[in-house]
Coordinates of C-alpha atoms in Angstrom, one line a residue:
X206 CA -27.3 -38.8 28.2
X207 CA -27.5 -40.3 25.0
X208 CA -30.9 -41.0 23.5
X209 CA -30.5 -44.9 23.8
X210 CA -30.0 -44.1 27.6
X211 CA -33.3 -42.3 28.0
X212 CA -34.8 -45.2 26.2
X213 CA -33.5 -47.5 28.7
X214 CA -34.9 -45.6 31.5
X215 CA -38.2 -44.9 30.1
X216 CA -38.5 -49.2 29.4
X217 CA -37.3 -49.8 32.9
X218 CA -40.2 -47.3 34.4
X219 CA -43.0 -48.3 31.9
X220 CA -42.6 -52.0 31.8
X221 CA -45.9 -53.0 30.9
X222 CA -46.6 -49.9 28.5
X223 CA -46.7 -50.2 24.4
X224 CA -44.3 -48.5 22.6
X225 CA -45.2 -49.5 18.9
X226 CA -48.5 -50.4 17.8
X227 CA -48.4 -51.9 14.4
X228 CA -51.2 -53.3 12.5
X229 CA -50.2 -57.0 13.1
X230 CA -48.0 -56.4 16.7
X231 CA -47.9 -54.4 19.5
X232 CA -44.6 -54.0 21.3
X233 CA -43.9 -53.1 24.9
X234 CA -41.0 -50.8 25.7
X235 CA -38.9 -53.6 27.3
X236 CA -39.8 -55.6 23.9
X237 CA -38.7 -52.6 21.8
X238 CA -35.3 -52.1 23.9
X239 CA -35.0 -55.6 23.2
X240 CA -35.0 -55.5 19.4
X241 CA -33.0 -52.1 19.6
X242 CA -30.2 -53.6 21.4
X243 CA -30.5 -56.5 18.9
X244 CA -30.9 -54.3 16.0
X245 CA -27.2 -52.5 17.4
X246 CA -25.5 -56.1 17.1
X247 CA -26.7 -56.8 14.1
X248 CA -25.3 -52.9 12.8
X249 CA -21.5 -54.2 14.3
X250 CA -22.3 -57.5 12.9
X251 CA -22.2 -56.1 9.5
X252 CA -19.1 -54.2 10.3
X253 CA -20.0 -51.0 11.1
X254 CA -18.3 -49.4 13.7
X255 CA -18.8 -46.7 16.2
X256 CA -18.8 -43.0 14.6
X257 CA -19.7 -44.4 11.5
X258 CA -22.9 -43.9 9.3
X259 CA -25.7 -46.3 7.8
X260 CA -28.5 -45.1 5.2
X261 CA -32.0 -46.0 5.2
X262 CA -34.1 -45.6 1.9
X263 CA -37.7 -46.9 3.9
X264 CA -41.1 -45.7 4.2
X265 CA -42.5 -44.8 7.7
X266 CA -42.3 -48.1 9.8
X267 CA -41.4 -49.2 13.3
X268 CA -38.5 -51.3 11.8
X269 CA -37.1 -48.3 10.9
X270 CA -37.6 -46.4 14.2
X271 CA -35.7 -49.4 15.7
X272 CA -32.9 -49.2 13.3
X273 CA -32.8 -45.2 14.5
X274 CA -32.5 -46.0 18.2
X275 CA -30.0 -48.8 17.3
X276 CA -27.8 -46.3 15.8
X277 CA -27.9 -44.0 19.3
X278 CA -27.4 -47.3 21.3
X279 CA -24.0 -48.1 19.4
X280 CA -22.9 -45.1 18.4
X281 CA -23.5 -45.2 14.5
X282 CA -25.1 -42.7 13.1
X283 CA -28.7 -43.2 11.2
X284 CA -29.0 -41.8 7.7
X285 CA -32.9 -41.4 6.8
X286 CA -32.9 -40.5 3.1
X287 CA -35.6 -39.0 1.0
X288 CA -36.9 -41.8 -0.7
X289 CA -38.7 -39.4 -3.6
X290 CA -35.2 -38.6 -5.0
X291 CA -34.1 -40.1 -8.2
X292 CA -31.4 -42.8 -7.6
X293 CA -28.5 -40.4 -8.6
X294 CA -29.7 -37.9 -5.7
X295 CA -29.6 -40.6 -3.5
X296 CA -26.6 -41.7 -4.5
X297 CA -24.9 -38.7 -3.8
X298 CA -26.2 -38.1 -0.5
X299 CA -25.1 -41.9 0.5
X300 CA -21.8 -40.8 -0.8
X301 CA -21.5 -37.7 0.8
X302 CA -22.6 -39.4 4.2
X303 CA -19.8 -41.7 3.6
X304 CA -22.4 -44.7 4.2
X305 CA -20.8 -48.1 3.8
X306 CA -24.4 -49.8 4.3
X307 CA -27.6 -49.2 2.9
X308 CA -31.2 -50.6 4.6
X309 CA -33.7 -50.6 2.2
X310 CA -37.0 -52.0 2.3
X311 CA -38.7 -53.8 -0.6
X312 CA -40.6 -50.9 -1.8
X313 CA -37.1 -49.1 -3.1
X314 CA -34.9 -52.4 -3.4
X315 CA -35.0 -51.1 -7.4
X316 CA -33.3 -48.2 -6.6
X317 CA -30.3 -50.6 -6.2
X318 CA -30.5 -51.4 -9.5
X319 CA -29.7 -47.8 -10.7
X320 CA -25.7 -47.7 -12.1
X321 CA -25.5 -44.4 -9.9
X322 CA -26.0 -46.9 -6.5
X323 CA -23.4 -49.7 -8.4
X324 CA -21.2 -49.0 -5.0
X325 CA -23.8 -50.1 -2.7
X326 CA -25.4 -53.1 -4.2
X327 CA -24.2 -56.3 -2.0
X328 CA -23.7 -53.3 0.5
X329 CA -27.3 -53.4 1.4
X330 CA -29.7 -55.5 3.9
X331 CA -33.8 -55.6 3.2
X332 CA -35.4 -54.7 5.9
X333 CA -38.9 -54.9 4.8
X334 CA -40.1 -57.8 2.6
X335 CA -43.4 -58.3 1.0
X336 CA -45.0 -61.5 1.8
X337 CA -42.3 -62.8 3.9
X338 CA -39.8 -62.8 6.6
X339 CA -36.6 -60.4 5.6
X340 CA -33.3 -61.5 6.5
X341 CA -33.1 -58.6 8.9
X342 CA -35.7 -60.3 11.4
X343 CA -34.0 -64.0 10.9
X344 CA -30.7 -61.9 12.0
X345 CA -32.4 -60.2 14.6
X346 CA -33.5 -63.2 16.3
X347 CA -29.7 -65.1 16.0
X348 CA -28.1 -62.0 17.8
X349 CA -27.6 -61.2 21.5
X350 CA -28.7 -58.0 22.6
X351 CA -25.5 -55.4 22.5
X352 CA -24.7 -54.3 26.3
X353 CA -25.5 -50.5 26.6
X354 CA -22.7 -48.3 25.4
X355 CA -21.3 -45.1 26.9
X356 CA -22.2 -42.4 24.5
X357 CA -21.3 -38.8 25.0
X358 CA -24.4 -36.5 24.7
X359 CA -22.5 -34.2 22.3
X360 CA -21.5 -37.0 20.0
X361 CA -23.3 -37.3 16.6
X362 CA -26.7 -38.9 16.9
X363 CA -28.1 -38.7 13.5
X364 CA -27.4 -36.9 10.2
X365 CA -30.6 -35.5 8.2
X366 CA -30.4 -33.6 4.9
X367 CA -32.0 -30.7 4.2
X368 CA -34.8 -30.5 1.7
X369 CA -32.6 -29.0 -1.2
X370 CA -35.4 -26.5 -1.8
X371 CA -32.5 -23.6 -2.1
X372 CA -29.9 -25.4 -3.7
X373 CA -27.9 -28.7 -3.3
X374 CA -28.7 -30.7 0.1
X375 CA -26.6 -30.2 3.0
X376 CA -26.3 -32.9 5.9
X377 CA -27.0 -31.5 9.0
X378 CA -25.0 -33.0 12.2
X379 CA -27.7 -33.5 15.7
X380 CA -25.8 -34.5 18.6
X381 CA -27.9 -36.6 21.2
X382 CA -27.7 -33.4 23.1
X383 CA -29.7 -31.7 20.3
X384 CA -32.5 -33.7 19.7
X385 CA -32.7 -34.8 23.5
X386 CA -33.1 -31.0 24.4
X387 CA -35.7 -30.3 21.8
X388 CA -37.3 -33.3 22.9
X389 CA -37.7 -32.0 26.6
X390 CA -38.5 -28.7 25.4
X391 CA -41.6 -29.7 23.1
X392 CA -42.8 -32.4 25.9
X393 CA -43.0 -29.2 28.2
X394 CA -44.7 -26.7 25.8
X395 CA -47.1 -29.2 23.9
X396 CA -48.3 -30.5 27.2
X397 CA -47.4 -34.0 26.1
X398 CA -49.3 -36.7 28.3
X399 CA -48.4 -40.2 29.6
X400 CA -51.1 -41.9 27.6
X401 CA -50.6 -40.2 24.6
X402 CA -50.5 -42.2 21.3
X403 CA -48.3 -40.5 18.5
X404 CA -49.5 -41.0 14.8
X405 CA -46.6 -40.6 12.7
X406 CA -47.4 -39.7 9.3
X407 CA -44.4 -36.7 8.5
X408 CA -41.8 -38.7 6.3
X409 CA -39.1 -40.2 8.8
X410 CA -36.3 -38.5 6.6
X411 CA -37.7 -35.5 7.7
X412 CA -36.8 -33.4 10.2
X413 CA -41.0 -33.2 11.1
X414 CA -40.7 -36.7 12.6
X415 CA -37.8 -36.0 14.6
X416 CA -40.5 -34.1 17.2
X417 CA -42.0 -37.6 18.2
X418 CA -39.0 -38.1 19.7
X419 CA -40.3 -36.7 22.8
X420 CA -43.0 -39.5 22.9
X421 CA -40.1 -42.0 23.3
X422 CA -39.1 -40.1 26.4
X423 CA -42.4 -40.1 27.7
X424 CA -43.4 -43.8 27.5
X425 CA -45.9 -42.9 24.4
X426 CA -47.1 -45.4 22.1
X427 CA -46.5 -44.8 18.5
X428 CA -48.1 -45.9 15.1
X429 CA -46.6 -45.6 11.9
X430 CA -48.5 -44.8 8.8
X431 CA -46.8 -46.3 6.2
X432 CA -48.5 -44.4 3.2
X433 CA -50.1 -41.5 3.9
X434 CA -53.4 -40.3 2.4
X435 CA -56.5 -39.0 3.7
X436 CA -58.2 -42.5 4.4
X437 CA -55.0 -43.8 6.3
X438 CA -54.4 -41.0 8.4
X439 CA -58.3 -41.1 9.6
X440 CA -58.4 -44.8 9.6
X441 CA -55.3 -44.8 11.5
X442 CA -56.2 -42.2 14.2
X443 CA -59.2 -44.4 15.0
X444 CA -58.3 -47.8 14.7
X445 CA -55.2 -46.7 17.3
X446 CA -56.8 -44.5 19.3
X447 CA -54.4 -41.8 18.3
X448 CA -54.0 -38.4 19.9
X449 CA -51.5 -36.2 18.8
X450 CA -49.4 -35.9 15.9
X451 CA -46.6 -34.1 13.7
X452 CA -48.2 -32.9 10.6
X453 CA -48.5 -30.6 7.7
X454 CA -51.1 -28.3 6.4
X455 CA -51.6 -30.2 3.1
X456 CA -52.0 -33.5 5.1
X457 CA -54.8 -31.9 7.5
X458 CA -56.5 -30.7 4.6
X459 CA -56.0 -34.2 2.8
X460 CA -58.1 -35.8 5.6
X461 CA -60.7 -32.9 5.8
X462 CA -61.5 -33.4 2.4
X463 CA -62.3 -37.3 2.5
X464 CA -66.1 -37.6 2.4
X465 CA -66.4 -40.1 4.5
X466 CA -64.6 -37.7 7.4
X467 CA -67.8 -37.9 9.6
X468 CA -67.8 -42.0 9.7
X469 CA -64.7 -41.9 11.5
X470 CA -64.4 -42.2 15.4
X471 CA -62.1 -39.3 16.4
X472 CA -63.0 -37.9 19.3
X473 CA -60.2 -38.9 21.5
X474 CA -58.0 -37.0 19.3
X475 CA -56.7 -33.9 21.1
X476 CA -53.4 -32.2 19.6
X477 CA -52.3 -31.5 15.7
X478 CA -48.6 -29.7 16.1
X479 CA -48.3 -28.7 12.4
X480 CA -45.2 -26.7 10.2
X481 CA -43.7 -26.5 7.2
X482 CA -45.9 -24.3 5.9
X483 CA -48.6 -21.8 6.9
X484 CA -52.1 -22.9 7.5
X485 CA -54.7 -21.0 5.6
X486 CA -57.2 -19.5 8.5
X487 CA -60.0 -21.3 6.2
X488 CA -58.6 -24.3 7.0
X489 CA -58.0 -23.8 10.8
X490 CA -61.5 -22.8 10.9
X491 CA -62.9 -26.0 8.9
X492 CA -60.9 -28.2 11.2
X493 CA -62.2 -26.4 14.2
X494 CA -65.9 -27.0 12.4
X495 CA -65.3 -30.9 12.6
X496 CA -63.0 -31.3 15.7
X497 CA -64.0 -28.7 17.9
X498 CA -62.3 -30.0 20.9
X499 CA -58.8 -30.9 19.3
X500 CA -55.8 -28.3 20.1
X501 CA -53.6 -26.9 16.7
X502 CA -50.2 -25.7 17.7
X503 CA -48.4 -23.9 14.6
X504 CA -44.4 -25.0 15.0
X505 CA -41.5 -23.2 13.6
X506 CA -38.5 -24.8 13.0
X507 CA -35.8 -26.2 10.8
X508 CA -33.5 -29.4 10.6
X509 CA -30.8 -27.6 11.9
X510 CA -32.3 -26.9 14.9
X511 CA -33.8 -30.6 16.1
X512 CA -35.9 -29.6 14.8
X513 CA -38.2 -27.0 16.7
X514 CA -38.0 -23.6 17.6
X515 CA -41.2 -22.1 18.4
X516 CA -44.7 -23.8 19.1
X517 CA -47.8 -22.4 20.9
X518 CA -48.5 -22.5 24.8
X519 CA -51.3 -25.3 24.5
X520 CA -54.5 -23.4 23.5
X521 CA -53.2 -20.3 22.9
X522 CA -53.9 -20.4 19.3
X523 CA -57.4 -20.9 19.2
X524 CA -58.1 -19.1 22.7
X525 CA -59.3 -15.5 21.1
X526 CA -61.2 -17.7 17.9
X527 CA -64.5 -18.1 20.0
X528 CA -64.5 -14.2 20.6
X529 CA -63.2 -13.4 16.9
X530 CA -59.5 -12.7 17.2
X531 CA -57.9 -14.3 14.5
X532 CA -54.4 -12.6 15.3
X533 CA -53.2 -15.9 17.2
X534 CA -53.7 -17.7 14.2
X535 CA -51.1 -15.4 11.9
X536 CA -48.4 -16.4 15.0
X537 CA -45.7 -19.1 14.7
X538 CA -45.6 -19.6 18.7
X539 CA -43.5 -18.1 21.2
X540 CA -39.7 -19.4 21.3
X541 CA -39.1 -22.7 23.4
X542 CA -37.7 -22.6 26.7
X543 CA -33.9 -22.5 26.5
X544 CA -34.0 -20.9 23.1
X545 CA -32.6 -17.2 22.5
X546 CA -34.1 -15.5 19.6
X547 CA -33.3 -12.4 17.9
X548 CA -34.4 -10.2 15.1
X549 CA -31.9 -8.4 13.1
X550 CA -31.0 -6.4 10.2
X551 CA -28.2 -6.8 7.8
X552 CA -25.7 -5.8 10.2
X553 CA -26.6 -8.2 12.8
X554 CA -28.5 -5.3 14.8
X555 CA -31.4 -6.1 16.9
X556 CA -34.4 -4.3 15.2
X557 CA -37.1 -2.7 17.6
X558 CA -39.7 -4.7 19.1
X559 CA -42.4 -5.3 16.3
X560 CA -40.0 -4.5 13.5
X561 CA -38.6 -7.1 10.7
X562 CA -35.9 -8.4 10.4
X563 CA -34.0 -12.0 9.8
X564 CA -34.7 -14.8 12.7
X565 CA -31.3 -15.7 14.6
X566 CA -31.6 -18.3 17.2
X567 CA -29.2 -19.7 19.9
X568 CA -29.7 -22.8 22.5
X569 CA -29.2 -26.6 23.1
X570 CA -31.0 -27.9 19.9
X571 CA -29.1 -26.0 17.8
X572 CA -27.0 -28.0 15.2
X573 CA -23.2 -28.8 15.6
X574 CA -23.0 -27.7 12.0
X575 CA -23.3 -29.4 8.2
X576 CA -20.9 -32.5 7.3
X577 CA -18.1 -31.6 4.8
X578 CA -19.0 -28.1 4.6
X579 CA -16.9 -25.6 6.7
X580 CA -17.8 -22.7 4.6
X581 CA -21.4 -23.2 4.9
X582 CA -21.4 -23.9 8.5
X583 CA -19.5 -20.1 9.2
X584 CA -22.1 -18.5 6.9
X585 CA -25.0 -20.2 8.9
X586 CA -22.8 -18.9 12.3
X587 CA -22.1 -15.9 11.4
X588 CA -22.1 -13.3 14.5
X589 CA -22.6 -16.8 16.9
X590 CA -26.3 -17.0 16.3
X591 CA -27.6 -19.5 13.6
X592 CA -28.8 -17.6 10.8
X593 CA -32.4 -19.6 9.7
X594 CA -32.7 -17.4 6.5
X595 CA -36.5 -16.7 7.7
X596 CA -38.2 -12.9 8.1
X597 CA -40.2 -12.5 10.9
X598 CA -40.9 -9.7 14.0
X599 CA -41.9 -10.5 17.5
X600 CA -44.6 -8.8 19.6
X601 CA -44.7 -7.9 23.0
X602 CA -45.9 -11.3 24.1
X603 CA -42.8 -13.0 22.6
X604 CA -44.6 -14.7 20.0
X605 CA -43.1 -14.9 16.3
X606 CA -44.8 -13.5 13.0
X607 CA -43.3 -14.8 10.1
X608 CA -43.5 -13.0 6.9
X609 CA -41.0 -15.0 4.3
X610 CA -38.4 -16.5 4.0
X611 CA -35.6 -14.5 3.2
X612 CA -34.6 -15.4 -0.5
X613 CA -38.7 -15.8 -1.3
X614 CA -39.3 -11.8 -0.4
X615 CA -40.0 -9.8 -3.6
X616 CA -38.4 -6.6 -4.4
X617 CA -40.6 -5.0 -7.0
X618 CA -40.2 -1.1 -7.9
X619 CA -38.4 -0.7 -4.7
X620 CA -40.4 -2.3 -2.4
X621 CA -40.1 -5.1 0.1
X622 CA -43.2 -7.3 -0.1
X623 CA -43.4 -10.5 1.6
X624 CA -45.3 -13.4 -0.7
X625 CA -47.2 -14.7 2.4
X626 CA -49.1 -12.0 3.3
X627 CA -49.9 -11.8 -0.8
X628 CA -51.2 -15.6 -0.7
X629 CA -53.0 -15.0 2.6
X630 CA -54.9 -12.4 0.7
X631 CA -55.5 -14.7 -2.5
X632 CA -56.6 -17.8 -0.3
X633 CA -59.8 -15.7 1.1
X634 CA -61.4 -15.5 -2.1
X635 CA -64.0 -18.8 -2.1
X636 CA -62.7 -20.5 -5.3
X637 CA -58.6 -20.9 -4.6
X638 CA -57.9 -24.3 -3.2
X639 CA -54.1 -23.1 -3.0
X640 CA -51.9 -20.8 -4.3
X641 CA -48.1 -19.7 -4.2
X642 CA -46.8 -16.1 -5.2
X643 CA -43.1 -15.5 -6.0
X644 CA -40.9 -13.0 -8.1
X645 CA -40.0 -13.3 -11.9
X646 CA -38.0 -11.0 -13.5
X647 CA -39.4 -7.7 -14.7
X648 CA -37.3 -5.2 -17.0
X649 CA -39.3 -2.3 -15.6
X650 CA -39.4 -3.4 -11.8
X651 CA -36.5 -6.1 -11.5
X652 CA -38.9 -8.3 -10.2
X653 CA -42.5 -8.7 -10.8
X654 CA -45.1 -10.6 -8.5
X655 CA -46.5 -13.6 -10.0
X656 CA -49.2 -16.0 -8.8
X657 CA -49.8 -19.5 -9.5
X658 CA -53.3 -20.7 -8.4
X659 CA -55.2 -23.8 -8.0
X660 CA -58.6 -23.1 -8.6
X661 CA -61.5 -25.5 -6.2
X662 CA -63.3 -27.9 -8.7
X663 CA -66.3 -26.4 -10.2
X664 CA -65.2 -23.0 -10.1
X665 CA -63.9 -20.7 -12.2
X666 CA -61.2 -17.5 -12.0
X667 CA -59.8 -15.0 -14.0
X668 CA -56.9 -12.6 -13.5
X669 CA -59.2 -10.0 -13.3
X670 CA -61.4 -11.1 -10.5
X671 CA -58.4 -12.0 -8.7
X672 CA -56.9 -8.4 -8.7
X673 CA -60.5 -7.3 -7.7
X674 CA -60.6 -9.4 -4.8
X675 CA -56.8 -8.1 -3.6
X676 CA -57.7 -4.6 -4.0
X677 CA -59.4 -3.7 -0.6
X678 CA -57.1 -6.6 1.2
X679 CA -53.6 -5.3 0.2
X680 CA -51.7 -2.4 -1.1
X681 CA -51.5 -2.1 -4.9
X682 CA -48.1 -2.8 -5.7
X683 CA -48.5 -6.1 -3.7
X684 CA -50.8 -7.3 -6.0
X685 CA -49.8 -9.9 -8.8
X686 CA -50.2 -8.8 -12.2
X687 CA -49.1 -12.3 -14.0
X688 CA -50.9 -14.9 -13.0
X689 CA -51.3 -19.0 -14.0
X690 CA -54.3 -20.9 -13.3
X691 CA -52.2 -24.4 -12.8
X692 CA -53.8 -28.4 -11.7
X693 CA -51.3 -28.7 -8.9
X694 CA -48.4 -27.1 -7.5
X695 CA -45.0 -28.7 -7.0
X696 CA -44.4 -29.8 -3.5
X697 CA -41.6 -31.3 -1.0
X698 CA -42.2 -34.6 0.8
X699 CA -44.2 -32.8 3.4
X700 CA -46.1 -30.6 1.3
X701 CA -43.8 -27.7 1.1
X702 CA -44.4 -25.8 -1.8
X703 CA -41.4 -25.6 -4.1
X704 CA -41.1 -22.0 -5.3
X705 CA -37.5 -22.8 -6.7
X706 CA -39.6 -25.2 -9.2
X707 CA -41.8 -22.2 -10.0
X708 CA -39.9 -19.6 -10.7
X709 CA -37.9 -21.7 -13.5
X710 CA -41.1 -22.4 -14.8
X711 CA -42.6 -19.3 -14.9
X712 CA -39.3 -16.9 -15.5
X713 CA -40.3 -16.4 -19.6

């Protein structure tokens, strides 16, 4: 089945249920499907043909959700683009994807004025216009809904570009089968309920928002936060009675740090699905204290897997917390149903249980490949498995413990050091707000450990104090001797620390 057919079936079985909860409107599932079908007609009227692609440069919103599903409906592939990129970078992605059309909202109309985007000037449509109705809404009203199309589940559904944290962004080709399979896997593992209400805070150009697709298949309601900060997230949970979200640790911390946190009614909220980076134990404990009934599940995945590979079993992550068992907090959960996972060495031999190696996977949610990059696709699937580039181990219960990105592991003086382990030790210092550990060139050791540390407001910290703090926690060779105390860490749109930027700044 195509994703559009799943949506149609949801509407048939949930005629009165809300699909969209905007601040200024509510759409039932039949109303949402009607707009999606009209939007599919709009794409066709703009000259797009089945198999072609269109780009969206938009903030989070229900109209972008309409566009995504309209693409699924018509067999035209949406390409959500990271609006935080510079115009030349946006132009490079739109050109790589061969998009004849760009959809923008009012916030990013100026992007089209840049010389790099000149080719798309006049080949665009403004979807949301501040202070008045847009051409988009007027055109939808004038068009008849497109009849349902027969779309094969193996056709491309979405082209999503990687974050480019390791170099040039790559277009990941995800099929209808990839996304639908992962939606089912997530719904089962996370125990999504029919009356759940999704809070969309992860940017829609990021794979993290694809997690919420399962909510459309189950008939859940959805609220999109256009601009996220701690206050807007809390206010949306309270106003729209949101119960579940796909979120990053940084976003959770922003809400926890809101001075008025206690004034919001959040009693109905029940499940945080978090990923993109590890969550310090101190943050988990703080969240547990403020929202003791809310579940917390660590997700592991990537754009190439539509997007999740692992997720905790319901309340498994917090089950031992009351007994002082912090071990499950360090896990990324177990592989989802249908995901085959192996831990292998550099020769693709499976390592003994509990030993570290690269995580490789197979499953129905694994991408078709990278657009226009046959050599990189072949390398990613070397040996018939997708190479995630992550180093981890599996325990006797099948839970995955991640150590590092393979590229981020530091070999110092001949010893392998996983930077996440070092970061976890530094985070235990009460004066540390954030930290990132990475390798820098060193004449003696070949590579040395370097820590960039953000100190909490009002606190003071020295290199000597950090070293003394780490000594009883980790081996001496794992303790950074080079450090910088910085005001902030460079991050991606979903709060992932950009270590490539840090290496450039501190490589000497």
